Coordinates of C-alpha atoms and ligand atoms in Angstrom, one line a residue:
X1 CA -16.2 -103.1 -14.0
X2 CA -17.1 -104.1 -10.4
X3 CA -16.2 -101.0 -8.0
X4 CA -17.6 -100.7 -5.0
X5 CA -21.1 -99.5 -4.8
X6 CA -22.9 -97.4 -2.5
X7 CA -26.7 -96.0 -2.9
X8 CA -28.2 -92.9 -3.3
X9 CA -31.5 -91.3 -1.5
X10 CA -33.2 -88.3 -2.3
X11 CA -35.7 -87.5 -0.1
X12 CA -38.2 -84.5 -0.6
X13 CA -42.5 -84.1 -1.5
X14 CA -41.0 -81.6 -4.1
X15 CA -39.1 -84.4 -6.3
X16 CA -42.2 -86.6 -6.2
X17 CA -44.2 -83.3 -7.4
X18 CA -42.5 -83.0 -10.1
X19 CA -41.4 -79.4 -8.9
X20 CA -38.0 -79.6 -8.7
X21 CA -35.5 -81.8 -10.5
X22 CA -33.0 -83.6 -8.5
X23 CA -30.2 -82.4 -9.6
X24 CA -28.5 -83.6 -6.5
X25 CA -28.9 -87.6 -7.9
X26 CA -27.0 -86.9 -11.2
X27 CA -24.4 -84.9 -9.7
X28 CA -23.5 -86.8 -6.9
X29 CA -23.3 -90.0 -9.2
X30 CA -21.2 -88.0 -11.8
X31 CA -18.9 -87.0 -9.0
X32 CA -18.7 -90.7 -7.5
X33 CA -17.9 -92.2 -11.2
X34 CA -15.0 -90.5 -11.4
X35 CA -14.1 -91.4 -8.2
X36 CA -14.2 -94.6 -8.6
X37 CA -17.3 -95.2 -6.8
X38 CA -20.3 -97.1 -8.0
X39 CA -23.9 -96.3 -7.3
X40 CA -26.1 -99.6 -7.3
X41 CA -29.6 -97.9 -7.0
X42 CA -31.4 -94.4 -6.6
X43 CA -34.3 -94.1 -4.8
X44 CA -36.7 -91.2 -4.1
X45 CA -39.2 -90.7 -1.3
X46 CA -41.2 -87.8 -0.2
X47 CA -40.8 -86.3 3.4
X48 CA -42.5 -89.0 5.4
X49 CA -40.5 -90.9 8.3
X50 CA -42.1 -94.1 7.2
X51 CA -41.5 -93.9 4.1
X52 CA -37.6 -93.1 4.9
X53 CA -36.9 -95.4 7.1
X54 CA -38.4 -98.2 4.8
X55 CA -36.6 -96.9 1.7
X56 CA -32.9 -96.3 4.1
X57 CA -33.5 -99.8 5.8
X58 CA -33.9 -101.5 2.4
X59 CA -30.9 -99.7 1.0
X60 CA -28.6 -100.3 3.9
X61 CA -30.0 -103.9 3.8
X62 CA -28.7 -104.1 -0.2
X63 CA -25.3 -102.1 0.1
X64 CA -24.4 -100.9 3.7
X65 CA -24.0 -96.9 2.8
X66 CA -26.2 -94.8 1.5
X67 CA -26.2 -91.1 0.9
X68 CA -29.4 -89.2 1.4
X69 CA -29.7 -85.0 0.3
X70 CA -32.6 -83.2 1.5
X71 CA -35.0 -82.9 4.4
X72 CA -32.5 -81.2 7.2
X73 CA -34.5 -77.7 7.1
X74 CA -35.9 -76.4 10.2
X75 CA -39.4 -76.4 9.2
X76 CA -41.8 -78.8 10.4
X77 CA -41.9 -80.8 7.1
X78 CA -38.4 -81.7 7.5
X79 CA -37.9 -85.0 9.2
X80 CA -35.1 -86.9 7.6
X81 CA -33.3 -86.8 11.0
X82 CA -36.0 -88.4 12.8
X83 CA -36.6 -91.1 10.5
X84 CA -32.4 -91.7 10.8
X85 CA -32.6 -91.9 14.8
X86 CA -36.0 -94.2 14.6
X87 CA -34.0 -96.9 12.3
X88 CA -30.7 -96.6 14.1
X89 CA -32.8 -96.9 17.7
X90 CA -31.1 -93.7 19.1
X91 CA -32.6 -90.5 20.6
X92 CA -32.2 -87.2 19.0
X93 CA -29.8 -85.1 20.6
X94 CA -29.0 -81.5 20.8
X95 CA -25.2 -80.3 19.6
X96 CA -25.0 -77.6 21.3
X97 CA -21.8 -76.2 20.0
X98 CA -23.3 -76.0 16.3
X99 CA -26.5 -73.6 18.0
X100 CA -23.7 -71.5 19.4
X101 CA -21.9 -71.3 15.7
X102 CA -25.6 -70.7 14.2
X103 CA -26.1 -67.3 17.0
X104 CA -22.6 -66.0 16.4
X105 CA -23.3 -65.9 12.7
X106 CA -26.8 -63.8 13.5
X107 CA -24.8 -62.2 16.2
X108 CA -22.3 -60.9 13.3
X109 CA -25.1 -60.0 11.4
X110 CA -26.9 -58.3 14.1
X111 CA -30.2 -60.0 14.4
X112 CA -31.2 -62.5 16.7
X113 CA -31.4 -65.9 15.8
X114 CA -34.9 -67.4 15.5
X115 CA -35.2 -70.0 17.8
X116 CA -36.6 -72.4 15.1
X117 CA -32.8 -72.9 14.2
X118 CA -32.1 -74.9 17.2
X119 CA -33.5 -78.0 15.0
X120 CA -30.4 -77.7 12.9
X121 CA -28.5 -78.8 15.7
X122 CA -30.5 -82.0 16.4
X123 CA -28.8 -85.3 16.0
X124 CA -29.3 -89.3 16.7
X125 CA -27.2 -89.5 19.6
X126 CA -23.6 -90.9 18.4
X127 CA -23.8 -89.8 15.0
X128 CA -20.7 -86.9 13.7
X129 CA -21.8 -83.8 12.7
X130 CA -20.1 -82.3 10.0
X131 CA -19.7 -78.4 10.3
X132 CA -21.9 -76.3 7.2
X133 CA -19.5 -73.2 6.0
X134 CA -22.4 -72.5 3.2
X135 CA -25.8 -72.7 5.0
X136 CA -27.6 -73.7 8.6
X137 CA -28.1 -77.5 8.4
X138 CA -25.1 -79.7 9.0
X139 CA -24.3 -83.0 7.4
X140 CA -24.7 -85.8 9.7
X141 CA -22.9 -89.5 9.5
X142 CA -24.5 -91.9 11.6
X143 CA -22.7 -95.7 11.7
X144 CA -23.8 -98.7 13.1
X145 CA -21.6 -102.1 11.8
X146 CA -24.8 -104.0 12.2
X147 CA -27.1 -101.5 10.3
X148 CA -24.5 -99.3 7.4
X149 CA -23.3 -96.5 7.2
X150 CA -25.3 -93.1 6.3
X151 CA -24.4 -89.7 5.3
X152 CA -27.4 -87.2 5.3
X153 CA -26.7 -83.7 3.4
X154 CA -28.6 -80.8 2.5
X155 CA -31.0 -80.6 0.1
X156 CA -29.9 -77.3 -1.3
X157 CA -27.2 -78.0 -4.2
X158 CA -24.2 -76.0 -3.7
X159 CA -24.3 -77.4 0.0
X160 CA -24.6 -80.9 -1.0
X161 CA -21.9 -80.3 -3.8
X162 CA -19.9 -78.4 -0.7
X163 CA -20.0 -81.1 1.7
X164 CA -19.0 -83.8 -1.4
X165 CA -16.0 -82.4 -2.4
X166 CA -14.2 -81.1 1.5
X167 CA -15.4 -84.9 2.9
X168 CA -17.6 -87.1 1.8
X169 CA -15.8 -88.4 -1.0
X170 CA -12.9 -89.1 0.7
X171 CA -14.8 -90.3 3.6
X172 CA -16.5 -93.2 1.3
X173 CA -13.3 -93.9 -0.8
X174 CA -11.8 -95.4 2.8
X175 CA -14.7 -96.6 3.7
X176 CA -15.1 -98.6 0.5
X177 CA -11.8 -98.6 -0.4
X178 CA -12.5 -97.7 -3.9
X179 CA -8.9 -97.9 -5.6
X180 CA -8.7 -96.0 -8.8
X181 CA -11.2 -93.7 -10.3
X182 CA -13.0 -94.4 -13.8
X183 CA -11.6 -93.6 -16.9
X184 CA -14.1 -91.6 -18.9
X185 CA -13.6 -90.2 -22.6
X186 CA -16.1 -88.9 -25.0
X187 CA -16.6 -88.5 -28.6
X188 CA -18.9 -86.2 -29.6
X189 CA -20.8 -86.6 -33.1
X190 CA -23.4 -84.7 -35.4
X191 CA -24.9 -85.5 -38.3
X192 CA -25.5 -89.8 -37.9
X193 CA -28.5 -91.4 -36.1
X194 CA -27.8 -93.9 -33.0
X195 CA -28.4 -96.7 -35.4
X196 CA -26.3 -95.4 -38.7
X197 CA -23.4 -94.9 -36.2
X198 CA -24.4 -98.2 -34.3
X199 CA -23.9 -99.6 -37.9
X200 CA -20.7 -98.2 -39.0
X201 CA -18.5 -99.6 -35.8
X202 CA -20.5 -102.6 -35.3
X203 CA -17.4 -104.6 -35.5
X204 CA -15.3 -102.5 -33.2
X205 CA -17.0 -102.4 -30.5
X206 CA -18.4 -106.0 -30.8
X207 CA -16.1 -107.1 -27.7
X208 CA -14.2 -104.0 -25.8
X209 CA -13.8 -105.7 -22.6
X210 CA -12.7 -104.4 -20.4
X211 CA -13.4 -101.3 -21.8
X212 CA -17.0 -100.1 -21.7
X213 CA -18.8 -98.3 -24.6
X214 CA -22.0 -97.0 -24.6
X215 CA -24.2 -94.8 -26.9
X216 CA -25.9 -91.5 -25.8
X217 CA -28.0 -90.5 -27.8
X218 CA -29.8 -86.9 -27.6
X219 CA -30.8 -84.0 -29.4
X220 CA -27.3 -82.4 -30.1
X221 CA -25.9 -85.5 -31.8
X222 CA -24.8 -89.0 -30.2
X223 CA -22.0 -89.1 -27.9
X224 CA -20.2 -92.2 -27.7
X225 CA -18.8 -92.7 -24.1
X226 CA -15.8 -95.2 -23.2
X227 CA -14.6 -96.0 -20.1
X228 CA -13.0 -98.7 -17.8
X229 CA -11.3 -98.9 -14.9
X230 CA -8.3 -96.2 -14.9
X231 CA -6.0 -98.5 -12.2
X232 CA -6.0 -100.8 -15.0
X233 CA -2.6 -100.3 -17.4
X234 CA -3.9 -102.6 -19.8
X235 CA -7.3 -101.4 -19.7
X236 CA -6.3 -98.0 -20.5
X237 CA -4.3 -99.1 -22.7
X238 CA -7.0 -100.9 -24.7
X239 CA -9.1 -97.5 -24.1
X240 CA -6.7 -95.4 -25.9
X241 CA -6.5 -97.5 -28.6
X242 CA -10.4 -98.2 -29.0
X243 CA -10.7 -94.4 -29.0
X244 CA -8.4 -94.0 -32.1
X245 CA -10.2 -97.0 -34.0
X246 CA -13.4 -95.0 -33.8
X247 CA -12.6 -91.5 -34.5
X248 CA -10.8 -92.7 -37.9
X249 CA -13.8 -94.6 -38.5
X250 CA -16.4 -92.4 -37.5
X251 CA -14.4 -89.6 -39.4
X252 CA -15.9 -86.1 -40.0
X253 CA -18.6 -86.4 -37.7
X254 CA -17.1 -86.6 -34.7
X255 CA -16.8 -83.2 -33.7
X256 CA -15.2 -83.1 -30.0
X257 CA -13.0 -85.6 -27.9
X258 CA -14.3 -83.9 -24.7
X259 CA -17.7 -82.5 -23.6
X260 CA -17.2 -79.6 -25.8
X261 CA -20.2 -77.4 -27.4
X262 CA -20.5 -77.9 -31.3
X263 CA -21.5 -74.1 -31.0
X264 CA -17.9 -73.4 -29.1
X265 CA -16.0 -75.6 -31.7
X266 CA -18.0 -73.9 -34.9
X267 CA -16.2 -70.6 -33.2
X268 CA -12.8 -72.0 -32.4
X269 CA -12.9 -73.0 -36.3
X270 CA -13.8 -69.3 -37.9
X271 CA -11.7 -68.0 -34.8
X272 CA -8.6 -70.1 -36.4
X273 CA -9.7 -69.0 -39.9
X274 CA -10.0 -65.4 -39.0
X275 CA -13.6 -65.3 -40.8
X276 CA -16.6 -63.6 -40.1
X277 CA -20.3 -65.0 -39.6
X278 CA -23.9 -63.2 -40.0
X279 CA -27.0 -65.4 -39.2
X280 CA -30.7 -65.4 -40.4
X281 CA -33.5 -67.3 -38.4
X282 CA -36.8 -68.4 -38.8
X283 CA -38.5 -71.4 -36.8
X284 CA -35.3 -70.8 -34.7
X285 CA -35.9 -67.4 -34.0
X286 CA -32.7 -66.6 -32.0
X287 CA -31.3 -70.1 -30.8
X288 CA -28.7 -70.1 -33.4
X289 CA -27.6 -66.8 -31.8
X290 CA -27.5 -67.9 -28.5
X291 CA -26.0 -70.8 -28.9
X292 CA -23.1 -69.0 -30.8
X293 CA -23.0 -66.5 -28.0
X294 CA -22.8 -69.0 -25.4
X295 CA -19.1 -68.7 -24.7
X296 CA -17.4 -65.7 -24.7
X297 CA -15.2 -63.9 -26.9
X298 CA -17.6 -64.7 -29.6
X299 CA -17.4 -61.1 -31.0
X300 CA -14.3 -62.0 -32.5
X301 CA -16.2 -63.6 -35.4
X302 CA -20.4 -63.1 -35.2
X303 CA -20.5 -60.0 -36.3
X304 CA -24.4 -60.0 -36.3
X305 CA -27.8 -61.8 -36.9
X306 CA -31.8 -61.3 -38.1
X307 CA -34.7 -63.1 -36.4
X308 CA -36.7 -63.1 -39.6
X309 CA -39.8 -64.9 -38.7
X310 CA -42.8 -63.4 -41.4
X311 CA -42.1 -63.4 -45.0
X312 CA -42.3 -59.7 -45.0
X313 CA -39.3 -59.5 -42.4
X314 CA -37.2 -62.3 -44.9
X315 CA -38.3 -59.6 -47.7
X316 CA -37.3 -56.1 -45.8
X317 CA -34.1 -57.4 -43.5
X318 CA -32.7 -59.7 -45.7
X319 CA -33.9 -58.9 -49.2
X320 CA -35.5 -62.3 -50.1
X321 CA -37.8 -61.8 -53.6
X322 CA -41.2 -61.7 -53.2
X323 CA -41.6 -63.8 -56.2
X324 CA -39.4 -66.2 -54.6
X325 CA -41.4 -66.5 -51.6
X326 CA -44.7 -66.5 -53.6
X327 CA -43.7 -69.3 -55.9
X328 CA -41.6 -71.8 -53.5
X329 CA -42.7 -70.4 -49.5
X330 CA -40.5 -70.0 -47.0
X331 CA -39.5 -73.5 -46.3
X332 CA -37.5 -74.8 -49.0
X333 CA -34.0 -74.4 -50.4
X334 CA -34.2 -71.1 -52.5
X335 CA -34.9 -69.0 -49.6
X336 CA -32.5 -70.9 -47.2
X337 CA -30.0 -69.6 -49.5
X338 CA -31.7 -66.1 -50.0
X339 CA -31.5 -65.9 -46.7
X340 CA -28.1 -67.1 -45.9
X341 CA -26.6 -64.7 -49.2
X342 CA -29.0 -61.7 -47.6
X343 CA -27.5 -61.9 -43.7
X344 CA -23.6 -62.7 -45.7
X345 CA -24.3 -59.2 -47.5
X346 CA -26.2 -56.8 -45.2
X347 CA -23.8 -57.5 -42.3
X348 CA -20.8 -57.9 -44.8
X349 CA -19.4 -60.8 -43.2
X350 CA -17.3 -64.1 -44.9
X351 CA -20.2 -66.5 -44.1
X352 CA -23.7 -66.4 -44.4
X353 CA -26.2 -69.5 -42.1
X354 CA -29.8 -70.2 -42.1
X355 CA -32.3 -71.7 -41.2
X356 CA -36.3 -71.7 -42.3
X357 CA -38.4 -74.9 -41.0
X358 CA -41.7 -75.9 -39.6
X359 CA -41.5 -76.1 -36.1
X360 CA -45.1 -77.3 -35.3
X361 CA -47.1 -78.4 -34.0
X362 CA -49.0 -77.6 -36.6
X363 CA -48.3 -76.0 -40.4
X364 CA -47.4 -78.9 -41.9
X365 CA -48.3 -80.5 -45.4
X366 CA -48.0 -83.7 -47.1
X367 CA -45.2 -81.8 -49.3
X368 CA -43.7 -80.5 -46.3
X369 CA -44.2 -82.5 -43.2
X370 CA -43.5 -80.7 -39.7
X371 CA -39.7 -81.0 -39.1
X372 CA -39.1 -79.9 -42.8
X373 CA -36.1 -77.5 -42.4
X374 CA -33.7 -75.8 -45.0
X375 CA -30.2 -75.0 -44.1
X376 CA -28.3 -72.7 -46.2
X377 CA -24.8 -71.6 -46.2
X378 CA -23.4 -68.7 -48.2
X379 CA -19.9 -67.9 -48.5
X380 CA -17.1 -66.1 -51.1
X381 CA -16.9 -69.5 -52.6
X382 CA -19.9 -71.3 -52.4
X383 CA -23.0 -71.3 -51.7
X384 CA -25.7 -74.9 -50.6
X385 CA -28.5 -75.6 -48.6
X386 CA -30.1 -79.3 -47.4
X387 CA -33.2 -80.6 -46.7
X388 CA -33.6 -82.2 -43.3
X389 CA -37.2 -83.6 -41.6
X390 CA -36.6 -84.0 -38.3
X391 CA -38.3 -85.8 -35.3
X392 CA -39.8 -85.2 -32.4
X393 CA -42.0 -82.1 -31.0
X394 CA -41.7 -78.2 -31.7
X395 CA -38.7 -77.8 -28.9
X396 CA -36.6 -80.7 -30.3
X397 CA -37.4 -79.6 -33.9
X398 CA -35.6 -76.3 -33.2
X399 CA -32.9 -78.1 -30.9
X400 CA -31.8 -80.1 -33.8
X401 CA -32.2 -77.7 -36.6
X402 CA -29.6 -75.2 -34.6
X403 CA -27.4 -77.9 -34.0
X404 CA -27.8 -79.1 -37.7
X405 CA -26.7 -75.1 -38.9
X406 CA -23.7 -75.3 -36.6
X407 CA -22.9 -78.7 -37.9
X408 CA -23.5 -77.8 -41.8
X409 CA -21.5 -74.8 -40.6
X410 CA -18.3 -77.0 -39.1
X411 CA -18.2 -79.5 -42.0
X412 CA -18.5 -76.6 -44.5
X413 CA -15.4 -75.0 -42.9
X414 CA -13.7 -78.1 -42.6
X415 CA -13.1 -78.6 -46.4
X416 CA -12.2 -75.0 -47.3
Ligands
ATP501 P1 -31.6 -76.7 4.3 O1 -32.2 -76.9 5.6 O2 -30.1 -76.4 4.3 O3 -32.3 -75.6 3.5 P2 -32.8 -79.2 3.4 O4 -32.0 -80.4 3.6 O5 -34.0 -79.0 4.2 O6 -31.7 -78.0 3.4 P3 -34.7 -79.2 1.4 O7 -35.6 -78.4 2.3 O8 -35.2 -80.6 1.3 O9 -33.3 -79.2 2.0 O10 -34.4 -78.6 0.0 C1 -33.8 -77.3 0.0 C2 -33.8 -76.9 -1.5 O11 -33.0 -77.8 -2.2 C3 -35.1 -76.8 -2.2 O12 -35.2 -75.7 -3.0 C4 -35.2 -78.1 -3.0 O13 -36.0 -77.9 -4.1 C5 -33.7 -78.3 -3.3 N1 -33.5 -79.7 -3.4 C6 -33.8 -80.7 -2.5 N2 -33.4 -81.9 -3.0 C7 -32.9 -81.7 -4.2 C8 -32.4 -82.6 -5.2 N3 -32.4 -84.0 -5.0 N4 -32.0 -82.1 -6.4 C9 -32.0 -80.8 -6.6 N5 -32.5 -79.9 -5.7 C10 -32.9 -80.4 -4.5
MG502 MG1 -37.3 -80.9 1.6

């Protein structure tokens, strides 16, 4: 797919810290992707004017626009603007008529307005202001056919995000005259590695073209992500199609066809079922909870849970046998499903879910590795537990030992 491309630039000491995340980046190119615009490269720079205007020459040089967030404050570290005017060879001017929006709004609000604000209406001369209904700095959009176009926002999220959807996304889709937007769908899986599900549709998605597949992997499961260009008849076509292929193939573990929660399906599934759940946790120690609880109405069917983290709490709250603990500990299958049968019965709901692992970083044996984690599952009907070692350090070990509950949970439900 060769849309047109545009770079981004997001400028601020705070990204290069480490501090703060930028947020702005993803979003922005999200937003653009399904607009059918292309982003070539990201950079980041800290607030420097050399340093910007090196970065923004060498962008404009490579694509001819480029959108830059951050560095419009008032404050003296601030100096995106500058570094604008200095490449463009213009002089910073004064909009007057924004100052005069800026002390009617402390007018309303009946303080004066400090007069450090008047640097929010400072501009390379010829460049548009763009009007800021959701804070003090406007967005600017400075042109030059022999330079590139660039569109400076706000650093501050929910402005940039403001400013993106009321113009500047229309303003680059003429500009670039980007024609149709990108055609994205998603299936979601649990359960396979990148490599086992690589494996299983090697052969479909040998040659998609032009329809573009990737595989995102991450804690919660693998995603697989097809897309292509959504002016295309045939291409979408050829999507649709491709898309069918692999969810027969991939079967079971695909779990949504959107960017759904596997928490939020596990709860459409009892929802639909009208059953009940109760959930025990160990290494988890609430996560399971939470992540049941993340959308609402969830009452409806989690009727309650235990964060059972010492052996004497699995022994009082859920009645687990000492015996049981003493002769096979808390990580392994018999007390998964002790603990699962103990949260089904003291809460009296249909189903029963736990989970009892070794989180690390340390605790772990030769026997029992860190990463070792029992599920269990205890219902009317049955009642089963497996055995997973997972990878990575203590946070992803509980990441994917939740997500492995809810999925034991959604495949268990599945076949009743
Ligand atoms: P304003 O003058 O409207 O406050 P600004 O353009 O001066 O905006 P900054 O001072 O650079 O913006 O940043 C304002 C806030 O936005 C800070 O809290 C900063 O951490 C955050 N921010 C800046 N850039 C990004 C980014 N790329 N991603 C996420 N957050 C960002
Ligand atoms: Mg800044």
């Amino acid at each position: 797919m060769s849309a047109p491309a545009i770079e981004l630039l997001a400028i601020g000491d705070e990204l290069l810290l480490g501090e703060t995340l930028d947020t702005n980046s993803r979003w922005i190119a999200h937003r653009l992707a399904r607009a059918g615009i292309r982003i070539a490269q990201t950079t980041t720079v800290g607030d420097e004017v050399g340093r910007i205007r090196t970065a923004l020459a060498a962008a404009l040089a490579r694509s001819g626009t480029v959108v830059c967030t951050g560095g419009l404050g008032p404050t003296i570290d601030d100096v995106t603007r500058h570094a604008v005017a200095e490449l463009y060879g213009r002089r910073i001017v004064i909009d007057e008529a924004w100052i005069d929006v800026l002390r009617e709004r402390y007018r309303v609000r009946g303080i004066p307005m400090p007069e450090i604000n008047r640097v929010q209406g400072e501009l390379p001369e010829g460049a548009r202001a763009l009007p800021n209904p959701r804070g003090t700095a406007p967005a600017i959009v400075i042109d030059d056919p022999a330079i590139g176009m660039t569109v400076l926002l706000p650093g501050v999220p929910s402005e940039m995000r403001g400013f993106m959807d009321d113009v500047v996304v229309e303003l680059l889709r003429e500009r670039l005259g980007a024609r149709s937007p990108i055609l994205i769908r998603l299936l979601r899986t649990a359960g396979l590695s990148e490599a086992a599900l690589a494996d299983s549709v090697a052969d479909l998605v040998h040659d998609t073209s032009p329809v573009s597949v990737a595989f995102l992997p991450h804690t919660a499961g693998v995603d697989l992500r097809l897309s292509c260009d959504g002016g295309d008849a045939d291409a979408r076509r050829r999507l649709e199609q491709l898309l069918v292929e692999l969810r027969d193939r991939v079967g079971t573990a695909v779990y949504a066809e959107d960017d759904s929660d596997l928490a939020a399906v596990v709860g459409e599934l009892l929802r639909a079922r009208g059953l009940t759940l109760a959930v025990a946790e160990s290494c988890t120690a609430g996560m399971l909870g939470k992540r049941l609880t993340d959308a609402a109405g969830a009452s409806a069917w989690l009727l309650g849970g235990f964060i059972v983290y010492a052996d004497a709490a699995k022994r009082d709250l859920l009645g687990v046998e000492a015996e049981l603990l003493a002769e096979h500990g808390a990580v392994s299958e018999a007390c998964a499903r002790a603990m699962a049968r103990g949260a089904r019965r003291r809460v009296a709901t249909d189903v029963g879910l736990s989970i009892t692992g070794i989180a690390g970083p340390g605790g772990g044996s030769a026997e029992k590795p860190v990463g070792t984690t029992w599920i269990g599952i205890d219902t009317a009907a049955a009642a089963a537990a497996r055995r997973f070692v997972f990878p990575g350090d203590r946070a992803e070990v509980r990441e994917r030992a939740t997500q492995a509950a809810l999925d034991l949970l959604r495949r268990t439900l599945l076949r009743d």
